[in-house]
PDB file of C-alpha atoms in Angstrom:
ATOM      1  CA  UNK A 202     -80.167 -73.786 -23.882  1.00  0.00           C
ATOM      2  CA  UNK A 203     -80.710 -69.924 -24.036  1.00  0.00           C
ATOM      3  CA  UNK A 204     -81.469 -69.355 -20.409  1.00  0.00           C
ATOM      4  CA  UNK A 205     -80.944 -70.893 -16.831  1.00  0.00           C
ATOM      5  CA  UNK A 206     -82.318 -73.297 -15.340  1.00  0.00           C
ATOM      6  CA  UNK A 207     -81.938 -74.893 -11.699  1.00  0.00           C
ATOM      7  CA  UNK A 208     -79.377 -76.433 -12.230  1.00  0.00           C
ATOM      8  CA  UNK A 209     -77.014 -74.467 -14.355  1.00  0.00           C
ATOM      9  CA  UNK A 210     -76.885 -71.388 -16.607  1.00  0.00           C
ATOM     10  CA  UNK A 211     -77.354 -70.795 -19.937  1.00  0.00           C
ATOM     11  CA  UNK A 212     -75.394 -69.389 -23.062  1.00  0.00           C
ATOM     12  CA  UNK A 213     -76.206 -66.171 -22.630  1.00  0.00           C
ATOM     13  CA  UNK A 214     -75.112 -65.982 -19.087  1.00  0.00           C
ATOM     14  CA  UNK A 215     -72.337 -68.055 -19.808  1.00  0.00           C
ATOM     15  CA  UNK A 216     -70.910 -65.433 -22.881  1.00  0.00           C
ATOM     16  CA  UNK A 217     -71.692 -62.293 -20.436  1.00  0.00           C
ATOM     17  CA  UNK A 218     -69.816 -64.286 -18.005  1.00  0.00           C
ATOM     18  CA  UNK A 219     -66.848 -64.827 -20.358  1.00  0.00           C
ATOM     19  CA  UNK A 220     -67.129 -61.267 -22.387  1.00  0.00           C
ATOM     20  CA  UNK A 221     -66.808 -59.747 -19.118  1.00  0.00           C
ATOM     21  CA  UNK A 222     -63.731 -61.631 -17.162  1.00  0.00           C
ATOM     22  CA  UNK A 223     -61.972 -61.541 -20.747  1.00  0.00           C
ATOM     23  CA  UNK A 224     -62.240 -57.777 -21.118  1.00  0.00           C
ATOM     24  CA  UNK A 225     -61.501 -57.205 -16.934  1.00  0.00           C
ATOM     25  CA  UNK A 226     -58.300 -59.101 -17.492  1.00  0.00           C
ATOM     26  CA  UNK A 227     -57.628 -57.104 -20.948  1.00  0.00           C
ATOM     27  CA  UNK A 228     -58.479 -53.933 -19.041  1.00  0.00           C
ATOM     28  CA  UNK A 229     -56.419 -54.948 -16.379  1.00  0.00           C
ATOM     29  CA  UNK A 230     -53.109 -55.699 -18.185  1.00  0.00           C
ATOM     30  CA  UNK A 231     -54.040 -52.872 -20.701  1.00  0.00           C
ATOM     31  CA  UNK A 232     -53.880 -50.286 -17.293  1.00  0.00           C
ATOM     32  CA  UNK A 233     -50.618 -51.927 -15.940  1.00  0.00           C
ATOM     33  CA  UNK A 234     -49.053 -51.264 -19.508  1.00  0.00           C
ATOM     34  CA  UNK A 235     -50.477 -47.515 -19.830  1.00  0.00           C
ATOM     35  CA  UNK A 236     -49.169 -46.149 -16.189  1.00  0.00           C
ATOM     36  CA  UNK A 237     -45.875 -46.862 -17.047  1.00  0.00           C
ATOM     37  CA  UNK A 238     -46.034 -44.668 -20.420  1.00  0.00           C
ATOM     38  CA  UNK A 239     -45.016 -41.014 -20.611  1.00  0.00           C
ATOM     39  CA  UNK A 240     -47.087 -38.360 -21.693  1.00  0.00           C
ATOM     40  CA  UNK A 241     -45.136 -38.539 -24.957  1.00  0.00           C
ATOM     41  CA  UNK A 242     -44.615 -41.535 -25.329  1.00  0.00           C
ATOM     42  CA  UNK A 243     -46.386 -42.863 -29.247  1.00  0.00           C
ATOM     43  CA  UNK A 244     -48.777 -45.334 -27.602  1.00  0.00           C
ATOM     44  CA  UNK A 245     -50.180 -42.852 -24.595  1.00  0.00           C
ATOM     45  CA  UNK A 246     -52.899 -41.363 -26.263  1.00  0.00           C
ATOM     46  CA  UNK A 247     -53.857 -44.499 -28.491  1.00  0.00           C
ATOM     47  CA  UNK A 248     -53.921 -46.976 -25.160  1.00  0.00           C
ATOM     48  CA  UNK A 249     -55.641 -44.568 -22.924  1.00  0.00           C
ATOM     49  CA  UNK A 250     -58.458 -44.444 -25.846  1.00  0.00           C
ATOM     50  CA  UNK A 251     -58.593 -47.889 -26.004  1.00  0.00           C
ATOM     51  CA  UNK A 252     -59.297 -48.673 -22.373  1.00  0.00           C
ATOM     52  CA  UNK A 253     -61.778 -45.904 -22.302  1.00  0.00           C
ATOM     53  CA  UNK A 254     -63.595 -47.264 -24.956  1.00  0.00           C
ATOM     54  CA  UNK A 255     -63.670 -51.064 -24.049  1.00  0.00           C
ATOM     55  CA  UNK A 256     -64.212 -50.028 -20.108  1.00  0.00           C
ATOM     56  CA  UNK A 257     -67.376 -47.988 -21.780  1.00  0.00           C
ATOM     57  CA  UNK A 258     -68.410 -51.133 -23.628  1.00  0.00           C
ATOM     58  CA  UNK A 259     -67.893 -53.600 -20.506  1.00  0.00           C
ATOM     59  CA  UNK A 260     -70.283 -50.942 -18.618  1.00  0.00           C
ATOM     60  CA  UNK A 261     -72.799 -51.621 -21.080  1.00  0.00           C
ATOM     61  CA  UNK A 262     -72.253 -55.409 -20.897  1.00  0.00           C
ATOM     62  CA  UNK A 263     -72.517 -55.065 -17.118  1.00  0.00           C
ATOM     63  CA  UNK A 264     -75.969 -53.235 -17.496  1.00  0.00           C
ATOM     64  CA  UNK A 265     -77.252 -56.325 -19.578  1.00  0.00           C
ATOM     65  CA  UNK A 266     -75.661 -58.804 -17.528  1.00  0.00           C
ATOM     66  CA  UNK A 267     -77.907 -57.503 -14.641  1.00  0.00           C
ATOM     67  CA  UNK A 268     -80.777 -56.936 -16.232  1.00  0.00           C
ATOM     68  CA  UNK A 269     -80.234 -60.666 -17.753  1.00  0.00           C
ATOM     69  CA  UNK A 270     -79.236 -62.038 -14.077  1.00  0.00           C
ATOM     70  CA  UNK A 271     -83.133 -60.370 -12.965  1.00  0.00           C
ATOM     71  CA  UNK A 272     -84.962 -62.200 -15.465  1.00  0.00           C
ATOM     72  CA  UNK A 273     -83.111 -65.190 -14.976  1.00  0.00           C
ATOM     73  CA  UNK A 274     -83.599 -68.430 -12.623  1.00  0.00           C
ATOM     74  CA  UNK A 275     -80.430 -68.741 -10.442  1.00  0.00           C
ATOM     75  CA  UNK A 276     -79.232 -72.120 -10.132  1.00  0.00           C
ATOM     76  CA  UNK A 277     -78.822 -73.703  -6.872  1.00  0.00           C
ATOM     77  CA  UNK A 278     -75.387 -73.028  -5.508  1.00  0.00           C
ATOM     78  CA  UNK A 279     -73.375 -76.000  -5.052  1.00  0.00           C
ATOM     79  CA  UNK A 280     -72.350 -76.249  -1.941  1.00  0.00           C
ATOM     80  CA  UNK A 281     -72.120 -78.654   1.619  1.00  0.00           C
ATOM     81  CA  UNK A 282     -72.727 -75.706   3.715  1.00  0.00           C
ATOM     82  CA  UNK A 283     -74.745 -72.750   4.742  1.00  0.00           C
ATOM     83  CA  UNK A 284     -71.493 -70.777   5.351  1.00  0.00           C
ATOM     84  CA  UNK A 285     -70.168 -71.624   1.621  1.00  0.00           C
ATOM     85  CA  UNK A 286     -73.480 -70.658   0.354  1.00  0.00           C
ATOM     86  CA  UNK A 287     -73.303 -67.049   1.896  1.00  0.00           C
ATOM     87  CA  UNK A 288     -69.381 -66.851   1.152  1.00  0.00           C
ATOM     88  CA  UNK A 289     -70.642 -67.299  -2.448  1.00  0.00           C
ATOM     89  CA  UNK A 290     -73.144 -65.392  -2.157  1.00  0.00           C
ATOM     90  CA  UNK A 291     -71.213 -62.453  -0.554  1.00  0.00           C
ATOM     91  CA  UNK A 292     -68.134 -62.824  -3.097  1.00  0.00           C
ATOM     92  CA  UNK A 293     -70.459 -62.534  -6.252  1.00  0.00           C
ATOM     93  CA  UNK A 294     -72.391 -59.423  -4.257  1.00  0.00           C
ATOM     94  CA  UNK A 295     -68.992 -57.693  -4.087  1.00  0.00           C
ATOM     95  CA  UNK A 296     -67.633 -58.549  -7.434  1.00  0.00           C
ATOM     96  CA  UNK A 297     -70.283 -56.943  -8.775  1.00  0.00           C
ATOM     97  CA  UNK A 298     -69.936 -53.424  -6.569  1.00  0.00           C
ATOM     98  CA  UNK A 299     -66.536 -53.435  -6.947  1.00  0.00           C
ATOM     99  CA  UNK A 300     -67.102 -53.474 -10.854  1.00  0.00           C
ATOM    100  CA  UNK A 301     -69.896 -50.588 -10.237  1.00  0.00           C
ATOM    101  CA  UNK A 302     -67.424 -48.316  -8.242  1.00  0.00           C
ATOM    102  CA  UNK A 303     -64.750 -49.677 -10.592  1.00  0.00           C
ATOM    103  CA  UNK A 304     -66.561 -48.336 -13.901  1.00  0.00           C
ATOM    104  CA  UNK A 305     -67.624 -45.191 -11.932  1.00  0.00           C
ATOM    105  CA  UNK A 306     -64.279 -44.238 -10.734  1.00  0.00           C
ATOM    106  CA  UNK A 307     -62.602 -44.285 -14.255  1.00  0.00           C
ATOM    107  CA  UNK A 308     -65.832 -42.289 -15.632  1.00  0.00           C
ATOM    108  CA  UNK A 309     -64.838 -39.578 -12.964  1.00  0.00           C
ATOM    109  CA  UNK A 310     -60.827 -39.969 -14.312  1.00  0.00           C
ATOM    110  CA  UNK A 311     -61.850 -39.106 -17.816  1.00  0.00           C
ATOM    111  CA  UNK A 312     -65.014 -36.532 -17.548  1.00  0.00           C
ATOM    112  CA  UNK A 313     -62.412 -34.715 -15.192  1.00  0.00           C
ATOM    113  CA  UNK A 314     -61.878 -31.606 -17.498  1.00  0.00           C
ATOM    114  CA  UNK A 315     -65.036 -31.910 -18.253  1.00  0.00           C
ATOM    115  CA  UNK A 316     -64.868 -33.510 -21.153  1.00  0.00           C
ATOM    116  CA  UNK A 317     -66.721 -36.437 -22.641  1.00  0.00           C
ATOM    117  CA  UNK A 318     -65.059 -39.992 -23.530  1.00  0.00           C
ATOM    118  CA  UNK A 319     -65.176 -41.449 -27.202  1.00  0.00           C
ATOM    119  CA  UNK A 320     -66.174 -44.683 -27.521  1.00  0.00           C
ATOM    120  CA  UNK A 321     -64.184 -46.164 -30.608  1.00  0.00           C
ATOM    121  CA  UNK A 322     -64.320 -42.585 -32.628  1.00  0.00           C
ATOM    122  CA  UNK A 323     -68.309 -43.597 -32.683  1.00  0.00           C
ATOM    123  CA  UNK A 324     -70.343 -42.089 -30.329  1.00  0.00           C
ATOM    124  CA  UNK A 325     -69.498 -40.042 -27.259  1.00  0.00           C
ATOM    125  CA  UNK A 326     -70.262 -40.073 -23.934  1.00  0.00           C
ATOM    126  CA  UNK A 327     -70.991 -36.208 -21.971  1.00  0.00           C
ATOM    127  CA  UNK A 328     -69.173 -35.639 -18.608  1.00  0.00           C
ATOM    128  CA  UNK A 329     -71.575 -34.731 -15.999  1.00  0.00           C
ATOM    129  CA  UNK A 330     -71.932 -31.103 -15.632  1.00  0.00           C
ATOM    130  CA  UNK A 331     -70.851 -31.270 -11.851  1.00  0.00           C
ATOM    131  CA  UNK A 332     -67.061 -31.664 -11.060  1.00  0.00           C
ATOM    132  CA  UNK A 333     -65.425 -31.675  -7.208  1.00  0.00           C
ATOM    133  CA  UNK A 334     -61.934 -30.967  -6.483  1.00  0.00           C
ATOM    134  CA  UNK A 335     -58.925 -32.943  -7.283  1.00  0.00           C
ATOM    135  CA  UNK A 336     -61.800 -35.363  -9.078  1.00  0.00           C
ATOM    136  CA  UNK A 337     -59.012 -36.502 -11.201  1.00  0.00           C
ATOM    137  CA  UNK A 338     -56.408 -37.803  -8.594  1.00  0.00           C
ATOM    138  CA  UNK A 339     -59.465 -38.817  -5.974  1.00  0.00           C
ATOM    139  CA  UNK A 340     -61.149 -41.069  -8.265  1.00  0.00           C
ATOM    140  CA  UNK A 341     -57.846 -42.265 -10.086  1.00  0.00           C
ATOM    141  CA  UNK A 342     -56.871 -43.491  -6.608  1.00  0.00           C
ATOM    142  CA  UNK A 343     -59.948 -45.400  -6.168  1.00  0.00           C
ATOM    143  CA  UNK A 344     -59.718 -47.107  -9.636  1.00  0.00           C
ATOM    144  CA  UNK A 345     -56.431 -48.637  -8.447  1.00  0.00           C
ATOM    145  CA  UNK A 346     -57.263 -49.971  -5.479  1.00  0.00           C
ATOM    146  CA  UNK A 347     -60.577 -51.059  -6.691  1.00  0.00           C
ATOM    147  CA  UNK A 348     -58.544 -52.748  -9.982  1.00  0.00           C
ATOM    148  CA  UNK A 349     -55.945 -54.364  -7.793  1.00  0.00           C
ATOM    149  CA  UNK A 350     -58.961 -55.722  -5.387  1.00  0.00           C
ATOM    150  CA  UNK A 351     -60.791 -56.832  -8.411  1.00  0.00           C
ATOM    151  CA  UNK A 352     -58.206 -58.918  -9.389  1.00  0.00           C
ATOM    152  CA  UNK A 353     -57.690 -60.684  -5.808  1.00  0.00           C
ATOM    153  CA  UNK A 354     -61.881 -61.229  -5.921  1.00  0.00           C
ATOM    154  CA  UNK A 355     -61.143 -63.042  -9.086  1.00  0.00           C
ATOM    155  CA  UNK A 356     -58.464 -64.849  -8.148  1.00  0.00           C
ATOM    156  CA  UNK A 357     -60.809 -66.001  -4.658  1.00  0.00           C
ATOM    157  CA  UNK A 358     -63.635 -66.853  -7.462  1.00  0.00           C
ATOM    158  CA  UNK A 359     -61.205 -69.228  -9.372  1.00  0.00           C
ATOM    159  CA  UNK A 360     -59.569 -70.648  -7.110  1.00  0.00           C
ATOM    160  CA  UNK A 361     -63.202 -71.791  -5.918  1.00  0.00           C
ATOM    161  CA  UNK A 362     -63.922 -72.992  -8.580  1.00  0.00           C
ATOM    162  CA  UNK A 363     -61.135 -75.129  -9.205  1.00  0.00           C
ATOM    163  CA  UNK A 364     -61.522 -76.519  -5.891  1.00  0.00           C
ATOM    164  CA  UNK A 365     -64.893 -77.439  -6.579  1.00  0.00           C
ATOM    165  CA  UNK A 366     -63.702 -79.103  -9.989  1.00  0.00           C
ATOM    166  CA  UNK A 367     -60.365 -81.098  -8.445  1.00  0.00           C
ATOM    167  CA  UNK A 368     -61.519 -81.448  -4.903  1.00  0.00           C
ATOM    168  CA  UNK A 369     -64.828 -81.475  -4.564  1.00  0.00           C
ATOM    169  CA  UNK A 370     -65.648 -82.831  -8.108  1.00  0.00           C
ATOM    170  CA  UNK A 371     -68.868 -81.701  -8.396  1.00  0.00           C
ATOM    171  CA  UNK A 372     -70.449 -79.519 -11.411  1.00  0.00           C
ATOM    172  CA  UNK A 373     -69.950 -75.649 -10.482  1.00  0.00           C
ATOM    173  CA  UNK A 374     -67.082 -75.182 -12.740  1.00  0.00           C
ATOM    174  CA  UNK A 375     -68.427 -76.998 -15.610  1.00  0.00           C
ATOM    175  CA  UNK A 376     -71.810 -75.400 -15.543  1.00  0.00           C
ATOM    176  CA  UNK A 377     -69.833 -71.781 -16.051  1.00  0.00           C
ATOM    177  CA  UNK A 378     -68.258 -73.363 -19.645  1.00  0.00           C
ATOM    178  CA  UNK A 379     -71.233 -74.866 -21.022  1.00  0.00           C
ATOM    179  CA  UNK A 380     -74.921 -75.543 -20.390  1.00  0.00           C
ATOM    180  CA  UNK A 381     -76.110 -78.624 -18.214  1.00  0.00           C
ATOM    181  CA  UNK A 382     -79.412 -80.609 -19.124  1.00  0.00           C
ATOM    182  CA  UNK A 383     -82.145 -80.463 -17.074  1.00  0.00           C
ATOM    183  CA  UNK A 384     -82.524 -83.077 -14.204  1.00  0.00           C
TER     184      UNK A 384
END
């Protein structure tokens, strides 16, 4: 099954799903390692590239993962309540601005001298032709909080879902790893 249904998604939703929390955790560690460097320190240049270039390519993944998410069904969120419903709701609504502002942010850290980002050595990508003061250190300060509250949002979305696995035993985690046949 290529696309959702009611009640679960399919693999293309599933592997934007999985592309995406893969590279946030990659881009995550990969920013944790590259703070710590000094400007002359061998790997500075070469990580800094890389998490350019893969935050560049996660953008783009984000882009299709909406566009794929508005042509989609959504299936029915599992859940006892109307409260859990709208916590779910409102989780996923944030996770998904927080990724926006997230992406944004580090744009605004790397177009700050006004020049624009290589992606891989293979194409790149122009700084807008508008900077503001202290761009640089504003929006640098945004990307960490935003990357440290992107990784408590995650840890709220897994830890729902494993309760829904262990405790609640129904199918929302297992509908997220592979696609469920039609009832």
């Amino acid at each position: 099954m290529i696309r959702n249904t009611n009640n679960g998604y399919g693999w293309v939703s599933i592997g934007l799903h999985w592309a995406m929390a893969l590279s946030i955790f990659g881009l995550f560690g990969l920013g944790l390692y590259m703070v710590d460097l000094g400007y002359y320190d061998p790997w500075y240049r070469s990580t800094m590239d890389l998490h350019k270039s893969v935050g560049l390519v996660l953008a783009l993944v984000y882009v299709v993962r909406l566009i794929w998410k508005q042509t989609q069904v959504s299936p029915e969120v599992i859940a006892d309540k109307s409260w859990q419903k709208l916590v779910a709701h409102l989780t996923h609504g944030l996770l998904y601005l927080v990724l926006l502002v997230l992406m944004v942010s580090g744009y605004l850290i790397s177009t700050a001298d006004g020049r624009g980002i290589e992606v891989f050595g293979l194409v790149s990508v122009p700084a807008l032709p508008i900077a503001f003061e202290q761009q640089e250190d504003i929006a640098g300060e945004i990307h960490w909080l935003l990357a440290w509250s992107l990784m408590v949002l995650v840890g709220i979305h897994a830890l729902a879902a494993l309760q829904h696995h262990f405790i609640l035993k129904d199918n929302t985690l297992k509908r997220m790893l592979w696609p469920q046949k039609a009832q």
